[in-house]
Short mmCIF file of the C-alpha atoms (twelve columns), coordinates in Angstrom:
data_MODEL
# 
_entry.id   MODEL 
# 
loop_
_atom_site.group_PDB 
_atom_site.id 
_atom_site.type_symbol 
_atom_site.label_atom_id 
_atom_site.label_alt_id 
_atom_site.label_comp_id 
_atom_site.label_asym_id 
_atom_site.label_seq_id 
_atom_site.Cartn_x 
_atom_site.Cartn_y 
_atom_site.Cartn_z 
_atom_site.pdbx_PDB_model_num 
ATOM 1   C CA . MET A 1   13.620  -24.845 26.453  1 
ATOM 2   C CA . LEU A 2   14.309  -21.339 27.733  1 
ATOM 3   C CA . LEU A 3   16.336  -20.638 24.581  1 
ATOM 4   C CA . VAL A 4   13.418  -21.732 22.396  1 
ATOM 5   C CA . ALA A 5   11.044  -19.570 24.442  1 
ATOM 6   C CA . PHE A 6   13.401  -16.611 24.069  1 
ATOM 7   C CA . LEU A 7   13.554  -17.060 20.291  1 
ATOM 8   C CA . LEU A 8   9.754   -17.241 20.141  1 
ATOM 9   C CA . LEU A 9   9.433   -14.033 22.124  1 
ATOM 10  C CA . CYS A 10  11.629  -12.304 19.539  1 
ATOM 11  C CA . VAL A 11  8.985   -12.936 16.863  1 
ATOM 12  C CA . LYS A 12  6.134   -10.672 17.952  1 
ATOM 13  C CA . GLU A 13  4.802   -8.870  20.993  1 
ATOM 14  C CA . ASP A 14  1.771   -11.148 21.465  1 
ATOM 15  C CA . VAL A 15  3.713   -14.420 21.230  1 
ATOM 16  C CA . GLY A 16  4.220   -14.057 24.963  1 
ATOM 17  C CA . LEU A 17  0.665   -15.366 25.309  1 
ATOM 18  C CA . LEU A 18  1.660   -18.477 23.371  1 
ATOM 19  C CA . VAL A 19  4.640   -19.034 25.654  1 
ATOM 20  C CA . ALA A 20  2.457   -18.446 28.713  1 
ATOM 21  C CA . GLY A 21  -0.117  -20.944 27.449  1 
ATOM 22  C CA . PHE A 22  2.580   -23.531 26.834  1 
ATOM 23  C CA . GLY A 23  3.762   -22.984 30.386  1 
ATOM 24  C CA . LEU A 24  0.251   -23.673 31.672  1 
ATOM 25  C CA . ALA A 25  0.156   -26.899 29.660  1 
ATOM 26  C CA . LEU A 26  3.423   -28.045 31.250  1 
ATOM 27  C CA . LEU A 27  1.780   -27.821 34.673  1 
ATOM 28  C CA . PHE A 28  0.053   -31.100 33.834  1 
ATOM 29  C CA . TYR A 29  3.435   -32.834 33.912  1 
ATOM 30  C CA . ARG A 30  4.946   -33.113 37.376  1 
ATOM 31  C CA . GLU A 31  8.562   -33.046 36.204  1 
ATOM 32  C CA . TRP A 32  7.935   -29.879 34.168  1 
ATOM 33  C CA . ARG A 33  5.860   -27.846 36.628  1 
ATOM 34  C CA . ARG A 34  8.682   -25.558 37.688  1 
ATOM 35  C CA . MET A 35  9.555   -24.781 34.076  1 
ATOM 36  C CA . GLY A 36  5.878   -24.386 33.233  1 
ATOM 37  C CA . SER A 37  5.361   -21.853 36.017  1 
ATOM 38  C CA . LEU A 38  8.397   -19.891 34.852  1 
ATOM 39  C CA . LEU A 39  7.243   -19.828 31.221  1 
ATOM 40  C CA . ALA A 40  3.677   -18.856 32.164  1 
ATOM 41  C CA . VAL A 41  4.904   -15.852 34.144  1 
ATOM 42  C CA . LEU A 42  7.646   -14.947 31.655  1 
ATOM 43  C CA . GLY A 43  5.317   -15.056 28.645  1 
ATOM 44  C CA . ALA A 44  2.589   -12.914 30.202  1 
ATOM 45  C CA . LEU A 45  5.117   -10.448 31.565  1 
ATOM 46  C CA . TYR A 46  6.844   -10.158 28.192  1 
ATOM 47  C CA . THR A 47  3.637   -9.259  26.352  1 
ATOM 48  C CA . ALA A 48  2.756   -6.657  28.989  1 
ATOM 49  C CA . VAL A 49  6.210   -5.055  28.895  1 
ATOM 50  C CA . ALA A 50  6.455   -5.188  25.098  1 
ATOM 51  C CA . THR A 51  3.098   -3.484  24.512  1 
ATOM 52  C CA . GLN A 52  3.128   -1.044  27.406  1 
ATOM 53  C CA . VAL A 53  6.825   -0.116  27.685  1 
ATOM 54  C CA . VAL A 54  9.025   -1.173  24.757  1 
ATOM 55  C CA . ILE A 55  6.740   -0.243  21.850  1 
ATOM 56  C CA . PRO A 56  5.793   3.186   23.336  1 
ATOM 57  C CA . ALA A 57  9.501   3.846   24.013  1 
ATOM 58  C CA . ALA A 58  10.178  3.223   20.306  1 
ATOM 59  C CA . GLY A 59  7.530   5.762   19.276  1 
ATOM 60  C CA . GLY A 60  4.430   3.573   19.214  1 
ATOM 61  C CA . SER A 61  1.302   3.786   21.325  1 
ATOM 62  C CA . SER A 62  0.489   1.724   24.409  1 
ATOM 63  C CA . HIS A 63  -3.170  1.800   23.275  1 
ATOM 64  C CA . ARG A 64  -2.445  0.474   19.778  1 
ATOM 65  C CA . TYR A 65  -3.176  -3.111  20.759  1 
ATOM 66  C CA . TRP A 66  -6.254  -2.486  22.875  1 
ATOM 67  C CA . ALA A 67  -9.105  -3.617  20.634  1 
ATOM 68  C CA . TYR A 68  -11.747 -4.386  23.269  1 
ATOM 69  C CA . SER A 69  -13.758 -1.186  23.639  1 
ATOM 70  C CA . LYS A 70  -17.063 -3.063  24.017  1 
ATOM 71  C CA . ILE A 71  -15.903 -4.986  27.074  1 
ATOM 72  C CA . GLY A 72  -13.685 -2.425  28.797  1 
ATOM 73  C CA . ALA A 73  -11.300 0.490   28.523  1 
ATOM 74  C CA . ASN A 74  -8.383  -1.461  30.001  1 
ATOM 75  C CA . VAL A 75  -7.459  -4.875  31.393  1 
ATOM 76  C CA . PRO A 76  -9.114  -4.441  34.843  1 
ATOM 77  C CA . ASP A 77  -12.314 -3.121  33.243  1 
ATOM 78  C CA . ALA A 78  -12.389 -5.995  30.761  1 
ATOM 79  C CA . LEU A 79  -11.810 -8.642  33.442  1 
ATOM 80  C CA . GLN A 80  -14.569 -7.150  35.591  1 
ATOM 81  C CA . HIS A 81  -16.943 -7.102  32.619  1 
ATOM 82  C CA . MET A 82  -16.181 -10.732 31.764  1 
ATOM 83  C CA . LEU A 83  -16.808 -11.837 35.355  1 
ATOM 84  C CA . LEU A 84  -20.053 -9.883  35.708  1 
ATOM 85  C CA . HIS A 85  -21.387 -10.597 32.203  1 
ATOM 86  C CA . PRO A 86  -20.195 -14.082 31.167  1 
ATOM 87  C CA . LEU A 87  -22.980 -14.669 28.637  1 
ATOM 88  C CA . GLU A 88  -22.375 -11.355 26.934  1 
ATOM 89  C CA . THR A 89  -18.666 -12.137 26.838  1 
ATOM 90  C CA . ALA A 90  -19.396 -15.514 25.252  1 
ATOM 91  C CA . GLY A 91  -21.424 -13.688 22.629  1 
ATOM 92  C CA . VAL A 92  -18.467 -11.441 21.810  1 
ATOM 93  C CA . PHE A 93  -16.378 -14.573 21.253  1 
ATOM 94  C CA . VAL A 94  -18.584 -15.586 18.305  1 
ATOM 95  C CA . SER A 95  -19.768 -12.222 17.018  1 
ATOM 96  C CA . PRO A 96  -19.590 -11.148 14.248  1 
ATOM 97  C CA . VAL A 97  -20.231 -14.410 12.441  1 
ATOM 98  C CA . ALA A 98  -16.802 -14.265 10.757  1 
ATOM 99  C CA . LYS A 99  -15.341 -15.347 14.102  1 
ATOM 100 C CA . VAL A 100 -17.370 -18.554 13.940  1 
ATOM 101 C CA . GLY A 101 -15.885 -19.366 10.544  1 
ATOM 102 C CA . THR A 102 -12.353 -18.786 11.805  1 
ATOM 103 C CA . LEU A 103 -12.946 -20.927 14.892  1 
ATOM 104 C CA . LEU A 104 -14.377 -23.752 12.799  1 
ATOM 105 C CA . TRP A 105 -11.426 -23.772 10.405  1 
ATOM 106 C CA . LEU A 106 -8.959  -23.795 13.286  1 
ATOM 107 C CA . ALA A 107 -10.774 -26.565 15.146  1 
ATOM 108 C CA . VAL A 108 -11.352 -28.798 12.124  1 
ATOM 109 C CA . LEU A 109 -7.725  -28.613 10.961  1 
ATOM 110 C CA . PRO A 110 -6.603  -31.393 13.365  1 
ATOM 111 C CA . LEU A 111 -10.051 -33.033 13.363  1 
ATOM 112 C CA . LEU A 112 -10.870 -31.580 16.809  1 
ATOM 113 C CA . THR A 113 -8.236  -33.729 18.516  1 
ATOM 114 C CA . ALA A 114 -6.383  -30.649 19.825  1 
ATOM 115 C CA . PHE A 115 -8.935  -30.419 22.608  1 
ATOM 116 C CA . ALA A 116 -8.009  -33.892 23.829  1 
ATOM 117 C CA . SER A 117 -4.573  -32.609 24.816  1 
ATOM 118 C CA . PRO A 118 -3.508  -30.349 27.699  1 
ATOM 119 C CA . PHE A 119 -1.449  -28.505 25.103  1 
ATOM 120 C CA . ALA A 120 -4.699  -26.894 23.996  1 
ATOM 121 C CA . LEU A 121 -3.802  -24.389 26.699  1 
ATOM 122 C CA . THR A 122 -0.920  -23.274 24.482  1 
ATOM 123 C CA . PHE A 123 -3.145  -21.622 21.885  1 
ATOM 124 C CA . LEU A 124 -6.202  -20.691 23.952  1 
ATOM 125 C CA . PRO A 125 -4.809  -17.402 25.416  1 
ATOM 126 C CA . MET A 126 -3.809  -16.086 22.003  1 
ATOM 127 C CA . LEU A 127 -7.037  -17.311 20.434  1 
ATOM 128 C CA . ALA A 128 -9.061  -15.604 23.174  1 
ATOM 129 C CA . MET A 129 -7.145  -12.388 22.575  1 
ATOM 130 C CA . ARG A 130 -8.254  -12.460 18.933  1 
ATOM 131 C CA . MET A 131 -11.841 -13.595 19.409  1 
ATOM 132 C CA . LEU A 132 -12.630 -11.185 22.254  1 
ATOM 133 C CA . ALA A 133 -11.500 -8.219  20.154  1 
ATOM 134 C CA . THR A 134 -14.284 -5.915  18.996  1 
ATOM 135 C CA . ASP A 135 -12.405 -3.207  17.089  1 
ATOM 136 C CA . LEU A 136 -9.904  -4.882  14.730  1 
ATOM 137 C CA . PRO A 137 -11.573 -7.241  12.203  1 
ATOM 138 C CA . ASN A 138 -8.209  -8.466  10.914  1 
ATOM 139 C CA . TRP A 139 -7.621  -10.156 14.251  1 
ATOM 140 C CA . TRP A 140 -10.504 -12.579 13.864  1 
ATOM 141 C CA . SER A 141 -10.492 -13.082 10.099  1 
ATOM 142 C CA . THR A 142 -8.577  -15.642 8.044   1 
ATOM 143 C CA . GLY A 143 -7.329  -13.179 5.448   1 
ATOM 144 C CA . PHE A 144 -4.021  -12.273 7.043   1 
ATOM 145 C CA . HIS A 145 -1.226  -13.769 9.131   1 
ATOM 146 C CA . TYR A 146 -2.782  -13.378 12.557  1 
ATOM 147 C CA . ASN A 147 -3.577  -17.072 13.002  1 
ATOM 148 C CA . SER A 148 -0.134  -18.382 11.991  1 
ATOM 149 C CA . ALA A 149 1.115   -19.003 15.527  1 
ATOM 150 C CA . VAL A 150 -2.297  -20.317 16.586  1 
ATOM 151 C CA . VAL A 151 -2.388  -22.832 13.714  1 
ATOM 152 C CA . MET A 152 1.049   -24.164 14.656  1 
ATOM 153 C CA . ALA A 153 0.012   -24.667 18.280  1 
ATOM 154 C CA . ILE A 154 -3.356  -26.194 17.363  1 
ATOM 155 C CA . PHE A 155 -1.781  -28.738 15.043  1 
ATOM 156 C CA . ALA A 156 0.868   -29.689 17.611  1 
ATOM 157 C CA . ALA A 157 -1.840  -30.130 20.244  1 
ATOM 158 C CA . GLY A 158 -3.852  -32.097 17.688  1 
ATOM 159 C CA . VAL A 159 -0.991  -34.553 17.200  1 
ATOM 160 C CA . ASP A 160 -0.725  -35.065 20.960  1 
ATOM 161 C CA . GLY A 161 -4.496  -35.374 21.252  1 
ATOM 162 C CA . ALA A 162 -4.579  -37.964 18.472  1 
ATOM 163 C CA . ARG A 163 -1.891  -39.954 20.292  1 
ATOM 164 C CA . ARG A 164 -3.899  -39.876 23.499  1 
ATOM 165 C CA . ILE A 165 -7.066  -40.990 21.719  1 
ATOM 166 C CA . ALA A 166 -5.185  -43.800 19.942  1 
ATOM 167 C CA . GLU A 167 -3.885  -45.035 23.299  1 
ATOM 168 C CA . SER A 168 -7.390  -45.179 24.748  1 
ATOM 169 C CA . GLU A 169 -8.433  -48.792 25.194  1 
ATOM 170 C CA . ALA A 170 -12.080 -48.065 24.420  1 
ATOM 171 C CA . VAL A 171 -11.228 -46.354 21.146  1 
ATOM 172 C CA . THR A 172 -8.691  -49.027 20.219  1 
ATOM 173 C CA . ARG A 173 -11.213 -51.830 20.712  1 
ATOM 174 C CA . ARG A 174 -13.851 -50.121 18.611  1 
ATOM 175 C CA . LEU A 175 -11.440 -49.352 15.782  1 
ATOM 176 C CA . ARG A 176 -9.987  -52.850 15.779  1 
ATOM 177 C CA . ALA A 177 -13.515 -54.217 15.523  1 
ATOM 178 C CA . LYS A 178 -13.871 -52.193 12.341  1 
ATOM 179 C CA . ASN A 179 -10.341 -53.058 11.174  1 
ATOM 180 C CA . LEU A 180 -9.262  -49.407 11.395  1 
ATOM 181 C CA . ASP A 181 -6.045  -47.821 12.631  1 
ATOM 182 C CA . PHE A 182 -6.695  -44.469 14.350  1 
ATOM 183 C CA . PRO A 183 -3.313  -42.787 13.608  1 
ATOM 184 C CA . ARG A 184 -3.700  -43.647 9.943   1 
ATOM 185 C CA . VAL A 185 -7.320  -42.445 9.847   1 
ATOM 186 C CA . TRP A 186 -6.337  -39.212 11.599  1 
ATOM 187 C CA . SER A 187 -3.391  -38.601 9.249   1 
ATOM 188 C CA . TRP A 188 -5.457  -39.080 6.103   1 
ATOM 189 C CA . GLY A 189 -8.272  -37.009 7.591   1 
ATOM 190 C CA . THR A 190 -6.055  -34.014 8.367   1 
ATOM 191 C CA . LEU A 191 -4.543  -34.257 4.886   1 
ATOM 192 C CA . ALA A 192 -8.038  -34.237 3.371   1 
ATOM 193 C CA . VAL A 193 -9.031  -31.173 5.417   1 
ATOM 194 C CA . GLY A 194 -5.874  -29.391 4.294   1 
ATOM 195 C CA . LEU A 195 -6.545  -30.152 0.642   1 
ATOM 196 C CA . VAL A 196 -10.205 -29.130 0.894   1 
ATOM 197 C CA . SER A 197 -9.201  -25.817 2.478   1 
ATOM 198 C CA . ILE A 198 -6.916  -24.764 -0.385  1 
ATOM 199 C CA . PRO A 199 -9.602  -23.058 -2.543  1 
ATOM 200 C CA . PHE A 200 -10.617 -20.874 0.404   1 
ATOM 201 C CA . PHE A 201 -7.199  -19.375 1.082   1 
ATOM 202 C CA . ALA A 202 -4.332  -17.612 -0.645  1 
ATOM 203 C CA . LEU A 203 -2.577  -20.860 -1.543  1 
ATOM 204 C CA . ALA A 204 -5.190  -21.342 -4.264  1 
ATOM 205 C CA . GLN A 205 -3.517  -18.550 -6.223  1 
ATOM 206 C CA . LEU A 206 -0.597  -20.877 -6.966  1 
ATOM 207 C CA . PHE A 207 -2.957  -22.886 -9.164  1 
ATOM 208 C CA . THR A 208 -4.316  -19.835 -10.999 1 
ATOM 209 C CA . PRO A 209 -2.469  -18.925 -14.234 1 
ATOM 210 C CA . ALA A 210 -3.145  -15.217 -13.699 1 
ATOM 211 C CA . PHE A 211 -1.078  -15.347 -10.513 1 
ATOM 212 C CA . TYR A 212 2.085   -15.735 -12.573 1 
ATOM 213 C CA . SER A 213 1.419   -12.702 -14.770 1 
ATOM 214 C CA . PRO A 214 1.664   -9.223  -13.225 1 
ATOM 215 C CA . SER A 215 -1.485  -7.139  -13.386 1 
ATOM 216 C CA . PRO A 216 -1.393  -3.499  -14.545 1 
ATOM 217 C CA . ARG A 217 -1.669  -2.419  -10.912 1 
ATOM 218 C CA . GLN A 218 1.265   -4.603  -9.888  1 
ATOM 219 C CA . GLU A 219 3.322   -3.110  -12.704 1 
ATOM 220 C CA . ALA A 220 2.309   0.344   -11.494 1 
ATOM 221 C CA . ALA A 221 3.456   -0.583  -7.980  1 
ATOM 222 C CA . GLU A 222 6.877   -1.641  -9.283  1 
ATOM 223 C CA . ALA A 223 7.178   1.567   -11.271 1 
ATOM 224 C CA . ALA A 224 6.214   3.632   -8.223  1 
ATOM 225 C CA . LEU A 225 8.839   1.931   -6.063  1 
ATOM 226 C CA . ALA A 226 11.474  2.503   -8.739  1 
ATOM 227 C CA . ARG A 227 11.012  6.276   -8.497  1 
ATOM 228 C CA . VAL A 228 12.324  6.359   -4.913  1 
ATOM 229 C CA . PRO A 229 16.134  6.707   -4.790  1 
ATOM 230 C CA . ASP A 230 18.301  4.348   -2.763  1 
ATOM 231 C CA . GLY A 231 18.887  5.454   0.816   1 
ATOM 232 C CA . ALA A 232 15.882  7.768   0.902   1 
ATOM 233 C CA . LEU A 233 13.404  7.981   3.783   1 
ATOM 234 C CA . VAL A 234 9.968   7.135   2.430   1 
ATOM 235 C CA . GLU A 235 6.415   6.737   3.698   1 
ATOM 236 C CA . VAL A 236 4.914   3.763   1.902   1 
ATOM 237 C CA . ALA A 237 1.417   2.352   1.451   1 
ATOM 238 C CA . ASN A 238 1.071   -0.748  3.599   1 
ATOM 239 C CA . ALA A 239 1.443   -3.543  1.017   1 
ATOM 240 C CA . LEU A 240 4.456   -1.993  -0.711  1 
ATOM 241 C CA . GLY A 241 6.654   -1.442  2.341   1 
ATOM 242 C CA . PRO A 242 8.389   -4.855  2.378   1 
ATOM 243 C CA . ASN A 243 9.429   -4.402  -1.251  1 
ATOM 244 C CA . ILE A 244 11.672  -1.425  -0.556  1 
ATOM 245 C CA . THR A 245 13.051  -1.948  2.945   1 
ATOM 246 C CA . GLY A 246 16.247  -3.411  1.509   1 
ATOM 247 C CA . ARG A 247 17.322  -0.144  -0.066  1 
ATOM 248 C CA . ALA A 248 15.482  2.675   1.733   1 
ATOM 249 C CA . GLY A 249 14.347  3.793   5.162   1 
ATOM 250 C CA . VAL A 250 10.656  2.905   5.394   1 
ATOM 251 C CA . VAL A 251 7.777   4.057   7.575   1 
ATOM 252 C CA . ILE A 252 4.120   3.354   6.981   1 
ATOM 253 C CA . TRP A 253 2.182   6.034   5.116   1 
ATOM 254 C CA . ARG A 254 0.116   8.025   7.568   1 
ATOM 255 C CA . ASP A 255 -0.925  11.566  8.455   1 
ATOM 256 C CA . MET A 256 1.584   12.924  10.985  1 
ATOM 257 C CA . PRO A 257 3.169   16.313  11.778  1 
ATOM 258 C CA . ARG A 258 6.586   15.470  10.326  1 
ATOM 259 C CA . ARG A 259 6.538   13.754  6.954   1 
ATOM 260 C CA . ALA A 260 9.177   11.725  5.157   1 
ATOM 261 C CA . PRO A 261 10.724  13.483  2.129   1 
ATOM 262 C CA . TRP A 262 9.320   10.760  -0.145  1 
ATOM 263 C CA . VAL A 263 5.776   9.345   -0.012  1 
ATOM 264 C CA . ILE A 264 4.166   6.495   -1.940  1 
ATOM 265 C CA . ALA A 265 0.426   6.813   -1.421  1 
ATOM 266 C CA . ASP A 266 -2.387  4.508   -2.519  1 
ATOM 267 C CA . VAL A 267 -5.719  6.203   -3.135  1 
ATOM 268 C CA . VAL A 268 -7.503  3.076   -4.412  1 
ATOM 269 C CA . ASN A 269 -6.886  0.384   -1.815  1 
ATOM 270 C CA . PRO A 270 -7.948  1.024   1.827   1 
ATOM 271 C CA . GLN A 271 -4.999  1.474   4.202   1 
ATOM 272 C CA . PRO A 272 -4.939  0.337   7.853   1 
ATOM 273 C CA . ILE A 273 -4.023  3.756   9.283   1 
ATOM 274 C CA . PHE A 274 -6.749  5.705   7.473   1 
ATOM 275 C CA . ALA A 275 -10.475 5.492   8.161   1 
ATOM 276 C CA . SER A 276 -11.562 5.801   4.519   1 
ATOM 277 C CA . LEU A 277 -10.430 6.310   0.939   1 
ATOM 278 C CA . GLN A 278 -11.544 9.919   1.288   1 
ATOM 279 C CA . GLU A 279 -9.031  10.426  4.094   1 
ATOM 280 C CA . GLN A 280 -6.299  8.895   1.946   1 
ATOM 281 C CA . ALA A 281 -7.061  11.260  -0.941  1 
ATOM 282 C CA . ALA A 282 -7.246  14.170  1.506   1 
ATOM 283 C CA . ASP A 283 -3.779  13.351  2.810   1 
ATOM 284 C CA . VAL A 284 -2.379  13.469  -0.712  1 
ATOM 285 C CA . GLU A 285 -3.892  16.935  -1.143  1 
ATOM 286 C CA . ALA A 286 -2.489  18.007  2.220   1 
ATOM 287 C CA . LEU A 287 0.975   16.932  1.082   1 
ATOM 288 C CA . ARG A 288 0.610   19.037  -2.060  1 
ATOM 289 C CA . ARG A 289 -0.275  22.036  0.076   1 
ATOM 290 C CA . CYS A 290 2.806   21.296  2.164   1 
ATOM 291 C CA . GLY A 291 4.971   21.653  -0.940  1 
ATOM 292 C CA . TYR A 292 5.243   18.054  -2.127  1 
ATOM 293 C CA . MET A 293 5.430   17.447  -5.855  1 
ATOM 294 C CA . THR A 294 3.848   14.485  -7.648  1 
ATOM 295 C CA . VAL A 295 6.470   12.625  -9.671  1 
ATOM 296 C CA . PHE A 296 4.409   9.547   -10.532 1 
ATOM 297 C CA . ALA A 297 0.716   8.627   -10.610 1 
ATOM 298 C CA . ARG A 298 -0.772  5.464   -12.056 1 
ATOM 299 C CA . ASP A 299 -3.512  2.983   -11.119 1 
ATOM 300 C CA . GLY A 300 -4.050  4.583   -7.712  1 
ATOM 301 C CA . TYR A 301 -0.402  4.865   -6.705  1 
ATOM 302 C CA . VAL A 302 0.930   8.381   -6.179  1 
ATOM 303 C CA . VAL A 303 4.633   9.070   -5.597  1 
ATOM 304 C CA . MET A 304 5.432   12.468  -4.095  1 
ATOM 305 C CA . ARG A 305 8.656   14.152  -3.016  1 
ATOM 306 C CA . ALA A 306 9.375   17.170  -0.874  1 
ATOM 307 C CA . ALA A 307 10.777  20.089  -2.832  1 
ATOM 308 C CA . SER A 308 11.867  23.637  -2.235  1 
ATOM 309 C CA . PRO A 309 9.281   26.382  -2.903  1 
ATOM 310 C CA . ASP A 310 10.648  26.929  -6.402  1 
ATOM 311 C CA . GLY A 311 10.540  23.184  -7.081  1 
ATOM 312 C CA . GLU A 312 14.162  23.099  -8.117  1 
ATOM 313 C CA . GLN A 313 15.734  21.480  -5.046  1 
ATOM 314 C CA . VAL A 314 14.843  17.975  -3.847  1 
ATOM 315 C CA . LEU A 315 14.649  17.925  -0.047  1 
ATOM 316 C CA . THR A 316 15.974  14.899  1.835   1 
ATOM 317 C CA . THR A 317 14.977  15.583  5.444   1 
ATOM 318 C CA . PRO A 318 11.577  15.133  7.185   1 
ATOM 319 C CA . GLN A 319 9.195   18.017  6.552   1 
ATOM 320 C CA . ASP A 320 7.044   19.847  9.088   1 
ATOM 321 C CA . CYS A 321 3.501   19.697  7.683   1 
ATOM 322 C CA . SER A 322 1.705   20.442  10.942  1 
ATOM 323 C CA . LYS A 323 0.732   23.976  9.929   1 
# 
């Protein structure tokens, strides 16, 4: 079990909360309490060390993952606020209304049976981390990957909860009176929920003919990526980064004192590091003033490279654009 926990912790810095929650769930089983205590402490400690020590040591910020400005400036402040203002904290959990939609989808997936299992404790810490956030909408939406670990834990808890409900004598008697089998009803019900959810999520694109034909903007993205030579260091707009990591050194496109010699900017689609499209366009202009040349521009994508003042020599090292 420790090996599995270790592999989970290698996935992402916040998965420590999932491991900690699983440890808390194991406390309900006498023979697993020692392991549960170890996992609870290990998981929480890992997330704290990863976000406050490891990521800053690698050049990141220890404040990058603090998205709770409305309830506190740090963990002690937030805990004090939650204790002194429980109703206000509960309101944060369901505000804005998009959080309610996310919570409903997650709860309905296993037909609410996850809450009949002690393994609900597995996903609750990570879910609380998302729903108590006030500054990062992606954390509480369903548009990205942030609920992937939560969904896995909810469904697993749902299976255990369904088993517990099926073993309840009261439920069994009622279902037998109606000639129903709870495991079968639950299985078909979760399948139905999954099928009904398809039109609301990205999987629906698989059933859309246009998905299999590249759009002009997608073709422009491929052309932009092709302009960057193999082995180069490049700043890349967020969505394009994974497409070039196999042949180039990649950092996310952002305004910083030292800039990569190649930049692929996107002045049409909002980027996570910039506050607005205006800031994105302003950064492109700042790069031009720093001596970068535009070698490609189409459908919002702009490819720029650092060059010598006469434009003849292509530079391959990071450039100081702080002046």
